[in-house]
Backbone as CSV, one residue per row, in Angstrom:
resi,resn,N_x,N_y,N_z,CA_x,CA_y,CA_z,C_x,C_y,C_z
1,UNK,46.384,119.460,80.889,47.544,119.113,81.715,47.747,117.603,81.749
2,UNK,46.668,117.051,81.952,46.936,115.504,81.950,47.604,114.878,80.875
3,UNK,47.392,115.323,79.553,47.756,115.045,78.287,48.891,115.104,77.957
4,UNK,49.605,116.084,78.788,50.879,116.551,78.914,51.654,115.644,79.692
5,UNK,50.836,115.539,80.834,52.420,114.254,82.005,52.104,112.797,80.914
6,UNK,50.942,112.461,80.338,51.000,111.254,79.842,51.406,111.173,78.496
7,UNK,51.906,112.547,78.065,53.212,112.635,76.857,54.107,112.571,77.105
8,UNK,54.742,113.135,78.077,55.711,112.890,78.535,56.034,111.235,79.663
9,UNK,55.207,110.898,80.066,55.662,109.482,80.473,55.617,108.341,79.387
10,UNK,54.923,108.697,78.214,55.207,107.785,77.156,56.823,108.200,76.269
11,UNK,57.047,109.445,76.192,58.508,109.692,75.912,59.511,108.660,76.718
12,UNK,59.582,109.420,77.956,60.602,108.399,78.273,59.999,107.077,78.632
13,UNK,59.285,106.274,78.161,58.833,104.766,78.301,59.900,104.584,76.833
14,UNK,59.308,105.145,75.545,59.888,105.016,74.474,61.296,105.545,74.156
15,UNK,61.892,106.564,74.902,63.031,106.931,74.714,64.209,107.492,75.956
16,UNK,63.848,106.320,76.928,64.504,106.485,78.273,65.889,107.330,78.388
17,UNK,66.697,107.093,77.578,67.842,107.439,77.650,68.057,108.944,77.330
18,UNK,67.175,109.258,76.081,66.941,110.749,76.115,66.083,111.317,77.181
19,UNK,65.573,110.627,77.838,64.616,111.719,78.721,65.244,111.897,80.118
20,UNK,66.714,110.550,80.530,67.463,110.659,81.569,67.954,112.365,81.174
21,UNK,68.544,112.903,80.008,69.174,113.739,80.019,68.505,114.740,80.192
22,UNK,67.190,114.753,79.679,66.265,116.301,79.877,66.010,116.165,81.801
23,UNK,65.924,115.159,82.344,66.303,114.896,83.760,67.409,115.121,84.327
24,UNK,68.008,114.649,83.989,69.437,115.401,84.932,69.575,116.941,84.629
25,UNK,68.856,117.580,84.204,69.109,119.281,83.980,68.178,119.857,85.002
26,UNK,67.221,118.944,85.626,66.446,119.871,86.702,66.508,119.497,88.084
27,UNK,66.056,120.013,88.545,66.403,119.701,90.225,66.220,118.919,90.966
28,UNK,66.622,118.497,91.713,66.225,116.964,92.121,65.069,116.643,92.692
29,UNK,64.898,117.450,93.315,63.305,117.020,93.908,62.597,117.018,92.171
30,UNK,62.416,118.048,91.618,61.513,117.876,89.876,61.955,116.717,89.785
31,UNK,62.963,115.849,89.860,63.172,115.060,89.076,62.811,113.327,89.961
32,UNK,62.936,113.824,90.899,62.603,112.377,91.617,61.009,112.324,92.197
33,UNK,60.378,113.354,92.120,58.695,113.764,91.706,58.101,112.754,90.414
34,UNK,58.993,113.187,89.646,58.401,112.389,87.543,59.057,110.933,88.517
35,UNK,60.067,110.464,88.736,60.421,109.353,88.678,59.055,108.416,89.815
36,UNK,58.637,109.426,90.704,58.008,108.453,91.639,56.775,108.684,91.013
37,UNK,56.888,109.327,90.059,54.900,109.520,89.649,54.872,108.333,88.300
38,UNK,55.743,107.877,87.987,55.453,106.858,86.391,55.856,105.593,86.951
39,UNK,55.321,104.378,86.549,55.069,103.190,86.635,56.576,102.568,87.399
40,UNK,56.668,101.350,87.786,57.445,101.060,88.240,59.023,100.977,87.556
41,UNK,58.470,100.177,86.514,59.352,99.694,85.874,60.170,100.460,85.024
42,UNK,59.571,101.481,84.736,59.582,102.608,84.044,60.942,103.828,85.096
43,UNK,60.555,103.506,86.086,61.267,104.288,87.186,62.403,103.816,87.425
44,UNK,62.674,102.219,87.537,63.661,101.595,87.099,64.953,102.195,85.977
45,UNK,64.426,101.781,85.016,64.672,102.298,83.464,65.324,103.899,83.353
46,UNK,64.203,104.486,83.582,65.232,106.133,84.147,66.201,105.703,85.115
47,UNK,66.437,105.565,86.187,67.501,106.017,86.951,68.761,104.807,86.721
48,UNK,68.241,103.953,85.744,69.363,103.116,85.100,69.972,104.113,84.323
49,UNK,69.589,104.562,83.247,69.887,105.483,82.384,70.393,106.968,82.918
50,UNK,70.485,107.065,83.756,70.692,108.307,84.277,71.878,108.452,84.721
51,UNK,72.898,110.026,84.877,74.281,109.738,85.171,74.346,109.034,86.821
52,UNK,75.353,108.504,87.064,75.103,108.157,88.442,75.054,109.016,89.541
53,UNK,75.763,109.725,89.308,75.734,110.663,90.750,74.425,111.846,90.763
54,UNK,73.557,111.994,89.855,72.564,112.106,89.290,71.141,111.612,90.188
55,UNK,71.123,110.465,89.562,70.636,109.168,89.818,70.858,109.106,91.564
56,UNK,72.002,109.375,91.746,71.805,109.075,93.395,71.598,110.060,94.159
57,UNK,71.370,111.735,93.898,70.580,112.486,94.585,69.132,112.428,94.541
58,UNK,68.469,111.820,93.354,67.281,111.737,93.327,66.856,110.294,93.868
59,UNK,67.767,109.319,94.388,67.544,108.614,95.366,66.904,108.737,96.637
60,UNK,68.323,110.070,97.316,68.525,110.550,98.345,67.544,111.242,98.273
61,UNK,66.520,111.792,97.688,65.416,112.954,97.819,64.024,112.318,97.857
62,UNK,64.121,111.047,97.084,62.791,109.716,97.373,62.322,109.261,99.060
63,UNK,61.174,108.922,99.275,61.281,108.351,100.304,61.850,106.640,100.317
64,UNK,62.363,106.409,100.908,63.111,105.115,101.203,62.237,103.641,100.618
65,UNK,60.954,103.593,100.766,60.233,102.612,100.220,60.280,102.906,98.678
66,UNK,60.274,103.927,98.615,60.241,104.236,96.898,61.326,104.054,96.054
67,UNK,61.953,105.001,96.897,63.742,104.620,96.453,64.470,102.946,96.571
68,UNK,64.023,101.999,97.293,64.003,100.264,97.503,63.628,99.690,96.190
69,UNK,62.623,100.442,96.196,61.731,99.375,95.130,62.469,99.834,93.707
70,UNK,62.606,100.761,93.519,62.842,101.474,92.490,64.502,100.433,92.006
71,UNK,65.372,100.572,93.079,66.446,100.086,92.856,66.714,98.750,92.924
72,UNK,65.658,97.516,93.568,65.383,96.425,93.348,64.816,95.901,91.796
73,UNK,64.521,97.061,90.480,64.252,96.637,89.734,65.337,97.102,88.810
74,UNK,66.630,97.044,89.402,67.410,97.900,88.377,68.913,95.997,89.007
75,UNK,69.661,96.354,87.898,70.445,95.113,88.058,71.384,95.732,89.067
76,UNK,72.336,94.661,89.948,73.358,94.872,91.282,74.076,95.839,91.085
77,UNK,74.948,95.663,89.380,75.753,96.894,88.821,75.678,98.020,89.357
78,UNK,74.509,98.255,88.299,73.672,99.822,88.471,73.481,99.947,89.894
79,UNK,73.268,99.782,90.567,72.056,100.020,92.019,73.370,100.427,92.918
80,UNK,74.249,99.628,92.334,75.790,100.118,93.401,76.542,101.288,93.024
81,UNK,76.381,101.630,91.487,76.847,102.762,91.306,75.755,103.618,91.768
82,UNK,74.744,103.657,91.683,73.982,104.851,92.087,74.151,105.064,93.648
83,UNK,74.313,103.933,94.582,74.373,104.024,95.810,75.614,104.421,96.482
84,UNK,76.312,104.879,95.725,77.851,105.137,96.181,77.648,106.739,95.857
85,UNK,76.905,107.230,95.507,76.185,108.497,95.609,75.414,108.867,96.612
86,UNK,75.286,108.425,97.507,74.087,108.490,97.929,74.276,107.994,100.102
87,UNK,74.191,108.661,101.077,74.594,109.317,102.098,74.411,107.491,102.691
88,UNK,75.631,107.567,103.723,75.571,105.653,104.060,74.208,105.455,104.749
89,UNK,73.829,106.257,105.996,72.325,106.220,106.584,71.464,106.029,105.571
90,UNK,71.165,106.801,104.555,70.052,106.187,103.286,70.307,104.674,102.749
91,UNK,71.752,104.699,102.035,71.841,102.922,102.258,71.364,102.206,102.919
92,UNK,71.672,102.154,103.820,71.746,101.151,104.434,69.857,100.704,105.180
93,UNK,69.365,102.163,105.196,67.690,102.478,104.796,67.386,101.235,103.736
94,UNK,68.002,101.500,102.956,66.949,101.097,101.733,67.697,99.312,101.835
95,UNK,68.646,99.238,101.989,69.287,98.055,101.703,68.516,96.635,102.696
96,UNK,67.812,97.170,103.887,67.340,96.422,105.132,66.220,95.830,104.842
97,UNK,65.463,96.632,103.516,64.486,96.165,103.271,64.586,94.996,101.672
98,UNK,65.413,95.260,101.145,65.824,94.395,99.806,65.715,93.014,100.007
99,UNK,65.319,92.538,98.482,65.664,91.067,98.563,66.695,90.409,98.900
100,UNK,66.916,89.738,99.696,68.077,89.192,100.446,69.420,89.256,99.536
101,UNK,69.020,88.273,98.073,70.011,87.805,97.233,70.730,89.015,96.270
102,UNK,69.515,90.302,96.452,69.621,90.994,95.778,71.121,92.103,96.489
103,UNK,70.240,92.303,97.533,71.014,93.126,98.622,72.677,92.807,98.586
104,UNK,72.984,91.428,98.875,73.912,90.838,99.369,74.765,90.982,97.575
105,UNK,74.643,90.589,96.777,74.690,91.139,95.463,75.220,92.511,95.596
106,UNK,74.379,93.418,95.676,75.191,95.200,95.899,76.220,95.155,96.729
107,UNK,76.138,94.541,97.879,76.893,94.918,98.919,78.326,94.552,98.477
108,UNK,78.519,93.664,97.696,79.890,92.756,97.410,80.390,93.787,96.476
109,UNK,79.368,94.999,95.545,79.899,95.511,94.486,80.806,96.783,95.700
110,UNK,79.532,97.486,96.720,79.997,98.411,97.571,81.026,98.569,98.740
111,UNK,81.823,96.933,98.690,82.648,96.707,99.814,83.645,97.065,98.474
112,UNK,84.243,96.849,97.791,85.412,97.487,97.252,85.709,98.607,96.313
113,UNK,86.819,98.915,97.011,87.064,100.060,96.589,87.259,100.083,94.967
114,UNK,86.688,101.535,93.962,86.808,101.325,92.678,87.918,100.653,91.655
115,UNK,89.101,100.832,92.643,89.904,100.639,92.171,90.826,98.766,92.055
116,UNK,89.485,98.047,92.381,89.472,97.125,92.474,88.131,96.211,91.266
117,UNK,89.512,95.218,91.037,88.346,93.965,90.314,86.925,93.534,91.111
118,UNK,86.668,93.328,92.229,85.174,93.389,92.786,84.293,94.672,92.264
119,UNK,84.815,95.793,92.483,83.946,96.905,92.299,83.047,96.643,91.052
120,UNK,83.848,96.279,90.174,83.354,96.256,88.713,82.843,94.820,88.113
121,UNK,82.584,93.934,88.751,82.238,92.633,88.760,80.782,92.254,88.176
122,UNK,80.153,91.530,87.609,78.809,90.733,87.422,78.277,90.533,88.554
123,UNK,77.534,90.270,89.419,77.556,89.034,90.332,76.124,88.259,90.185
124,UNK,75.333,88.812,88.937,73.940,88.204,88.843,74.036,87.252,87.830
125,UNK,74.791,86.412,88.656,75.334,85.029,87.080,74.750,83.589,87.762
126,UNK,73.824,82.884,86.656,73.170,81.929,86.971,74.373,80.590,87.165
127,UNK,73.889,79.974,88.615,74.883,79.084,88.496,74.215,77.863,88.931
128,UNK,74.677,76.693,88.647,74.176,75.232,88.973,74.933,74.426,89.811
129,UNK,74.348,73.915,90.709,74.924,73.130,91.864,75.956,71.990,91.011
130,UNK,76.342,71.056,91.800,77.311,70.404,91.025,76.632,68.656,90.993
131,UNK,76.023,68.567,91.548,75.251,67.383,91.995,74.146,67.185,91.371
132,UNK,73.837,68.225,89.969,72.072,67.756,89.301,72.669,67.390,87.558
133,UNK,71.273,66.472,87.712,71.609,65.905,86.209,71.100,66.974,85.231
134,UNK,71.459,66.539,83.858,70.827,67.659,83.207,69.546,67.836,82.803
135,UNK,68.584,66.927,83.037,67.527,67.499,83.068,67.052,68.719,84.328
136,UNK,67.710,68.661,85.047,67.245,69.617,86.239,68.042,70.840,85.953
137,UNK,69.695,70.915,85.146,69.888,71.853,84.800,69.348,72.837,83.558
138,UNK,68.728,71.873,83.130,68.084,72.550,81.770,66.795,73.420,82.340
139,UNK,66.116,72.723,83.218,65.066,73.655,83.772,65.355,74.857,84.349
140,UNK,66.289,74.586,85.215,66.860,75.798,85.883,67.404,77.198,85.113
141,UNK,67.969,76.481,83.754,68.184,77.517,82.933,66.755,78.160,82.557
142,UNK,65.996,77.252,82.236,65.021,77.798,81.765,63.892,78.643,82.655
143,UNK,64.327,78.491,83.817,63.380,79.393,85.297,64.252,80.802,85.511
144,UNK,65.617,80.571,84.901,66.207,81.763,85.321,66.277,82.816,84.941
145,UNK,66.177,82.730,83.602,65.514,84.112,82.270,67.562,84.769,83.123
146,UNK,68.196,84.296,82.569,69.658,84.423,82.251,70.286,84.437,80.693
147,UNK,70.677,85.873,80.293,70.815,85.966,79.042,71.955,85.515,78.460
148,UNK,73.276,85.081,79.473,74.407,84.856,78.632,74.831,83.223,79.300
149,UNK,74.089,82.248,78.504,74.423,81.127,78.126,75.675,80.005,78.213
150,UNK,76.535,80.936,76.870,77.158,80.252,76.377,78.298,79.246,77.547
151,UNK,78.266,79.776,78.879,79.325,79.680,79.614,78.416,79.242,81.280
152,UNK,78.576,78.225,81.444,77.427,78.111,82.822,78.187,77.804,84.072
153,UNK,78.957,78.402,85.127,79.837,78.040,86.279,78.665,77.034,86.945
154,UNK,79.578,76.070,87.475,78.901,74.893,88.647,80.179,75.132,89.857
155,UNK,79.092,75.134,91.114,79.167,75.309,92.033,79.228,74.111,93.064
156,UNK,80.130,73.894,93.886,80.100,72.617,94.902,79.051,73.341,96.414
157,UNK,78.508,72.707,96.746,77.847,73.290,97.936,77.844,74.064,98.804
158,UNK,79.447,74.589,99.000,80.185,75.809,99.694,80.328,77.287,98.982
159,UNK,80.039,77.011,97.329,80.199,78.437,96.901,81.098,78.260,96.627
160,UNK,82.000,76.969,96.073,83.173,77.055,95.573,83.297,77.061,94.045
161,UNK,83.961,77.147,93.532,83.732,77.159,91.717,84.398,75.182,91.303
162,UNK,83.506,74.670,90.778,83.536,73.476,90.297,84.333,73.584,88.851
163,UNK,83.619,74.395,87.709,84.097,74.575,86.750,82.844,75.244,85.799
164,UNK,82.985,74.294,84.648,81.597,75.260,84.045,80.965,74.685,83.097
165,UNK,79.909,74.667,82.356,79.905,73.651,81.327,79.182,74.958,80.207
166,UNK,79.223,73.606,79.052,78.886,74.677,77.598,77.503,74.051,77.329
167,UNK,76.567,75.219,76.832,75.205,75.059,76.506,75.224,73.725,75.168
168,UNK,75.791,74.301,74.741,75.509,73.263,73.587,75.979,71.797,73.580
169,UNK,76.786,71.268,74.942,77.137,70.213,74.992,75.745,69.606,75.714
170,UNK,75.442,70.730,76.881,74.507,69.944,77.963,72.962,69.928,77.041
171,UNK,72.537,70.675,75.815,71.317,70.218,75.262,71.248,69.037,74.571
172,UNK,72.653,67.939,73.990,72.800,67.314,73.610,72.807,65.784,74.373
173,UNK,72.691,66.081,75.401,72.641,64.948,76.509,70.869,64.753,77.034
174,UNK,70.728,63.305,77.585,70.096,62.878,77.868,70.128,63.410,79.574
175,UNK,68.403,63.230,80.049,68.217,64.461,81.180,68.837,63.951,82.399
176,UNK,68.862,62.438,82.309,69.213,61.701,83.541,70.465,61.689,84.030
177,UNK,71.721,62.513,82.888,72.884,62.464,82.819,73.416,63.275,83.928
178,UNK,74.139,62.752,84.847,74.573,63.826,85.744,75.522,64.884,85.230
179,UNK,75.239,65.914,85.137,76.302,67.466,84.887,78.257,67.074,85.436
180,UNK,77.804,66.374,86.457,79.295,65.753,86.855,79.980,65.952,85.823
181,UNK,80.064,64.726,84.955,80.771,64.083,83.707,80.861,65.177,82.485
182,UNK,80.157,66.051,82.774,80.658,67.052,81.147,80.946,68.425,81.707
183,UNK,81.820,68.735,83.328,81.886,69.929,83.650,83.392,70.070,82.979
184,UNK,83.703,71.093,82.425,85.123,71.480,81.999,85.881,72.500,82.959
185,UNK,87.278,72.196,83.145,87.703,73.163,84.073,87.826,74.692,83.851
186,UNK,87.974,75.477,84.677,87.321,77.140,84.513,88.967,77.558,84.708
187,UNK,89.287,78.820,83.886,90.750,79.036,83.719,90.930,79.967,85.220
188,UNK,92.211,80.050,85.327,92.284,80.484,86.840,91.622,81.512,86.855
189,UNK,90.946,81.746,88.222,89.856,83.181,88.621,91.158,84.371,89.099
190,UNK,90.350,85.593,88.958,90.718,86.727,89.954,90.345,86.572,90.950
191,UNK,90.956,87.403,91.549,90.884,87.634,92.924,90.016,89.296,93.319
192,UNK,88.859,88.936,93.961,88.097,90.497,93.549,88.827,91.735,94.109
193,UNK,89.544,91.726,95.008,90.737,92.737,95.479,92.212,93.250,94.793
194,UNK,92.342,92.365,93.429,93.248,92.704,92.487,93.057,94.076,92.241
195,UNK,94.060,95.033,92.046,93.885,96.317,91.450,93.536,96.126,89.748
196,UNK,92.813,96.577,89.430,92.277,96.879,87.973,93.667,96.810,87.084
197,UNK,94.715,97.709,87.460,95.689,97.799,86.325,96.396,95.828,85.839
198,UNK,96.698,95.466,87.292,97.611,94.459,87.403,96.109,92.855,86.827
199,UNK,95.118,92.764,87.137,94.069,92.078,86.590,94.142,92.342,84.626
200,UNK,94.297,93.029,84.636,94.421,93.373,82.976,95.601,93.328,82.321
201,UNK,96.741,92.516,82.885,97.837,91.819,82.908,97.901,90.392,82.636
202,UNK,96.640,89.968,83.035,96.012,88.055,83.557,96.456,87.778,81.834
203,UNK,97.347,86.523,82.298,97.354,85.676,80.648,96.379,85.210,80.653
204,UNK,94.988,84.783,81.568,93.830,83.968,81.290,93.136,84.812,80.258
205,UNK,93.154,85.911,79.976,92.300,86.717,78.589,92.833,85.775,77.835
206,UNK,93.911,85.456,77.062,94.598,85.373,76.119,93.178,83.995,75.666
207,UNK,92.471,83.023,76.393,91.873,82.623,76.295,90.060,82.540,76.704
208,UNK,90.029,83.908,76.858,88.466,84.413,77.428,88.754,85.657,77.223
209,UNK,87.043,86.057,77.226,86.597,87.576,77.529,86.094,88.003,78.508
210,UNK,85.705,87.034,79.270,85.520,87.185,80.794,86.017,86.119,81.287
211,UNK,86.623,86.492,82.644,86.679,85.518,83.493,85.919,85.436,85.120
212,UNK,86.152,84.333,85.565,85.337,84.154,87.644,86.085,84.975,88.156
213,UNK,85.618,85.547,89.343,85.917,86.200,89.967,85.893,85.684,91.667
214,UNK,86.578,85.484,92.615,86.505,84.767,93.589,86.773,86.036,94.728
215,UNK,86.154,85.796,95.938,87.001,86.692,97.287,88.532,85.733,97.997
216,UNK,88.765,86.250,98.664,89.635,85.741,99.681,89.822,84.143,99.930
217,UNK,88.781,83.590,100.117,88.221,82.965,100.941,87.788,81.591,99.522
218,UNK,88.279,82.202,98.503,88.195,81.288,96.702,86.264,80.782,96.953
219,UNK,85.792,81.810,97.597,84.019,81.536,96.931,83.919,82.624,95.560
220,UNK,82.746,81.518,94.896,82.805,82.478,93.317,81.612,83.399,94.194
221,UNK,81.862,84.589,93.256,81.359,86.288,93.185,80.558,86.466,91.912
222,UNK,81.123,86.098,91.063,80.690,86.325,89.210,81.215,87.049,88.691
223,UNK,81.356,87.130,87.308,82.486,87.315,86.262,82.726,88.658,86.173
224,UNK,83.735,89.204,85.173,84.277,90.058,84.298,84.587,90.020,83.584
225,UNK,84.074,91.052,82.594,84.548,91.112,81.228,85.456,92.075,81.079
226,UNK,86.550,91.254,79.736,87.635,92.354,79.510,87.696,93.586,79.515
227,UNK,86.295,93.897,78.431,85.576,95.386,78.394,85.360,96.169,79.165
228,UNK,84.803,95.456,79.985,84.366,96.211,81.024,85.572,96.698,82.266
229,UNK,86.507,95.486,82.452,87.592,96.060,83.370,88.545,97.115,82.680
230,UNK,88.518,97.133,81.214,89.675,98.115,80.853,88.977,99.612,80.545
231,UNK,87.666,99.862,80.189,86.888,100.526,80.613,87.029,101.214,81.991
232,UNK,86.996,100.421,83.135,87.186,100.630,83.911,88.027,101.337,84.270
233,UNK,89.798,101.098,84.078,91.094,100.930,84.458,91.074,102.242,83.569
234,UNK,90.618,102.425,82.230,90.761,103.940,81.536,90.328,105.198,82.612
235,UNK,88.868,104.683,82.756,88.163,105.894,83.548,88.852,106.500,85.439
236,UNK,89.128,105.383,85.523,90.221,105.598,86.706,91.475,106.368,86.405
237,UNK,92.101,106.026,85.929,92.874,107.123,85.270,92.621,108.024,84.550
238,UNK,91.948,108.515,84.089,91.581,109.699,83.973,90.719,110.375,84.912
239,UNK,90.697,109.920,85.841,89.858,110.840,87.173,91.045,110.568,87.918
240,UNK,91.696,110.517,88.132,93.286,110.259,88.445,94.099,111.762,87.987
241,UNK,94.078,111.824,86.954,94.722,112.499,85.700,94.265,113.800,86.036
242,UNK,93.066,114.060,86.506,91.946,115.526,86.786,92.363,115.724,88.284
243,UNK,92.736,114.562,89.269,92.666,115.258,90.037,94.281,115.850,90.403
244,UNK,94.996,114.714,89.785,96.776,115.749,89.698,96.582,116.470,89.122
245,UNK,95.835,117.255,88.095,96.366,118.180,87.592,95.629,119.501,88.737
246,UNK,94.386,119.232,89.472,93.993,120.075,90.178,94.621,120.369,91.294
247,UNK,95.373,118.879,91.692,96.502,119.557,93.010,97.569,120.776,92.445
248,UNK,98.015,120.010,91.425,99.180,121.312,90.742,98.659,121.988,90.471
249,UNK,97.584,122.710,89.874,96.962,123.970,90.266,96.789,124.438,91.323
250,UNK,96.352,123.495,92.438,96.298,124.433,93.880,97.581,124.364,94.416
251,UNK,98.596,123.908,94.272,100.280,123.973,94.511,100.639,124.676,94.110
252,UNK,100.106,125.232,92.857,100.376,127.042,92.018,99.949,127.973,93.103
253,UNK,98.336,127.993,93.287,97.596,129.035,93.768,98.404,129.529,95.119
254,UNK,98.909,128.348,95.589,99.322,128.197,97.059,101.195,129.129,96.749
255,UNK,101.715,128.843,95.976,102.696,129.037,95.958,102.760,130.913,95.232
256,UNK,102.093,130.743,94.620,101.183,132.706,94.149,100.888,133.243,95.329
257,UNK,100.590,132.732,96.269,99.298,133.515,97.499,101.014,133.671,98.454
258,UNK,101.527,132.745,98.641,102.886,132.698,99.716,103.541,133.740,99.018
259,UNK,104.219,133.824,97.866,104.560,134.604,97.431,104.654,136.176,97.531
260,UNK,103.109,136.526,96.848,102.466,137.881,97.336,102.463,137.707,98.616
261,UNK,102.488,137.586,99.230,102.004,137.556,100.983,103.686,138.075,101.349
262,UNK,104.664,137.768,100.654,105.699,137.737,101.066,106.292,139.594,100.707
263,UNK,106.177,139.802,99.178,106.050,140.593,98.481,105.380,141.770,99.227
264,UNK,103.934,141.859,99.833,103.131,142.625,100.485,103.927,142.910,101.752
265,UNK,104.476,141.685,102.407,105.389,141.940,103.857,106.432,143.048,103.510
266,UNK,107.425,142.499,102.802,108.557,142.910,102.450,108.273,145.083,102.303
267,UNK,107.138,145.046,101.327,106.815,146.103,101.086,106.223,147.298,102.067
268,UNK,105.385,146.719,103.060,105.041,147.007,104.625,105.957,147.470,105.093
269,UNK,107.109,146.461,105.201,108.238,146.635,105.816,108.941,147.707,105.674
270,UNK,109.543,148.238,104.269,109.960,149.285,103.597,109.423,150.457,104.079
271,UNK,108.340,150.774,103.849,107.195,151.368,104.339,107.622,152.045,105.315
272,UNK,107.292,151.192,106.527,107.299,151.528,107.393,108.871,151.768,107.976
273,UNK,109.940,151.583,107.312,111.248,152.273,107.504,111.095,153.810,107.452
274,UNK,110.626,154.115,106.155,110.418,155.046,104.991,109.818,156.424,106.647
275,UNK,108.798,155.588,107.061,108.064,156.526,107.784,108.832,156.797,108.825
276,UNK,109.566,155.942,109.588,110.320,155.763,110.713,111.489,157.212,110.585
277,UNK,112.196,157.158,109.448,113.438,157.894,108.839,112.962,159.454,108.638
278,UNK,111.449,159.675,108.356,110.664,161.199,108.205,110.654,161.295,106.808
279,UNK,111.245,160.282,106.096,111.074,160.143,104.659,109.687,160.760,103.847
């Protein structure tokens, strides 16, 4: 038997994505049992991979320390789609105990509605104050284990968006150089409450693939990519698309059932003439 769970926890170590699917076919408790019995990171990894609404009953079936940790090792994205599955009392369980930056991160994805540019947002984007030279930004890059580079937003002390600078300008400078002098301006942001359709309208693509993303209040949030919002804006409409067509089916059913109901009266009715007359 042992040989067996530690074949199977090396499967999905090595082939996570297939083993989300042999997971989502069993029951949730089976399935959030394997997830709390294999390594951390590993537990992570599955319920990344896993469908979301999936993923968030076997949340809901974890105990709350387990289910925290589990979703503290998974990125803001993910952790918000799975948690939008998943009953607000358990949220807000698991959320009390999270890393502050982390927490506050989900929460910005879970305050808007899908049908909004926030919902679908980055927000784990490394950013640099506006006041350090580049030797201090170079470190910082290098403490942050941040994979997409090419594009670095600077920040004024309020959380406001400064602008942004390019990797390959700031390795070319000397460390003492303040970041000031080589920030370039950032093309106009969204607004994270834009509806998805009208954001995918923005002439700022015409010159990016992502752009900032700001609230109300013009503090940066972190980016979006084109991909990802029209992605988005597809799948919305088509869960859109499923659910008109299910009203007009039940506007059928409804209008069949009134019908007969009417049909059945009418016929009663007759009926009971029929009997009245000695017919």
């Amino acid at each position: 038997m042992h040989s067996k769970v530690s074949l199977a926890i090396d499967f999905a170590d090595a082939y996570p994505q297939q083993a989300a699917r042999v997971l989502e076919q069993l029951a949730s408790t089976e399935t959030s049992a394997f997830i709390d019995s294999v390594p951390d990171k590993q537990s992570a990894s599955l319920l990344a991979s896993m469908l979301p609404h999936v993923a968030g009953r076997c949340i809901a079936a974890l105990p709350v320390e387990s289910a925290r940790k589990y979703l503290s090792g998974t990125n803001p994205k993910t952790a918000a789609s799975i948690l939008r599955h998943v009953p607000d009392a358990t949220v807000n369980s698991i959320m009390k105990g999270m890393r502050r930056s982390h927490a506050m991160r989900i929460s910005i994805l879970l305050n808007h509605s899908l049908s909004m540019v926030g919902a679908w947002l980055e927000p784990t984007i490394l950013t640099l104050p506006h006041n350090c030279t580049v030797g201090e930004a170079c470190k910082r890059l290098q403490e942050g284990n941040y994979p997409d580079f090419h594009r670095i937003y600077v920040e004024d002390g309020e959380q406001n968006l400064v602008g942004y600078l390019r990797l390959a300008r700031l390795i070319q400078e000397k460390d003492e150089r303040p970041i000031a002098n080589l920030i370039d301006p950032c093309p106009p942001p969204l607004r994270s409450n834009v509806p998805l359709d009208s954001a995918l309208t923005n002439v700022a693509w015409r010159e990016s693939d992502f752009l900032p993303v700001v609230d109300r209040h013009q503090k940066f949030l972190g980016i979006i990519r084109y991909a990802s919002l029209r992605s988005a804006a597809l799948n919305l409409r088509e869960t859109e698309e499923v659910a008109d067509t299910s009203g007009i089916f039940l506007d059928l059913a409804e209008a069949c059932y009134i019908g007969l109901a009417e049909v059945m009266n009418a016929s009663l009715s007759i009926e009971g003439n029929i009997r009245k007359k000695g017919v």
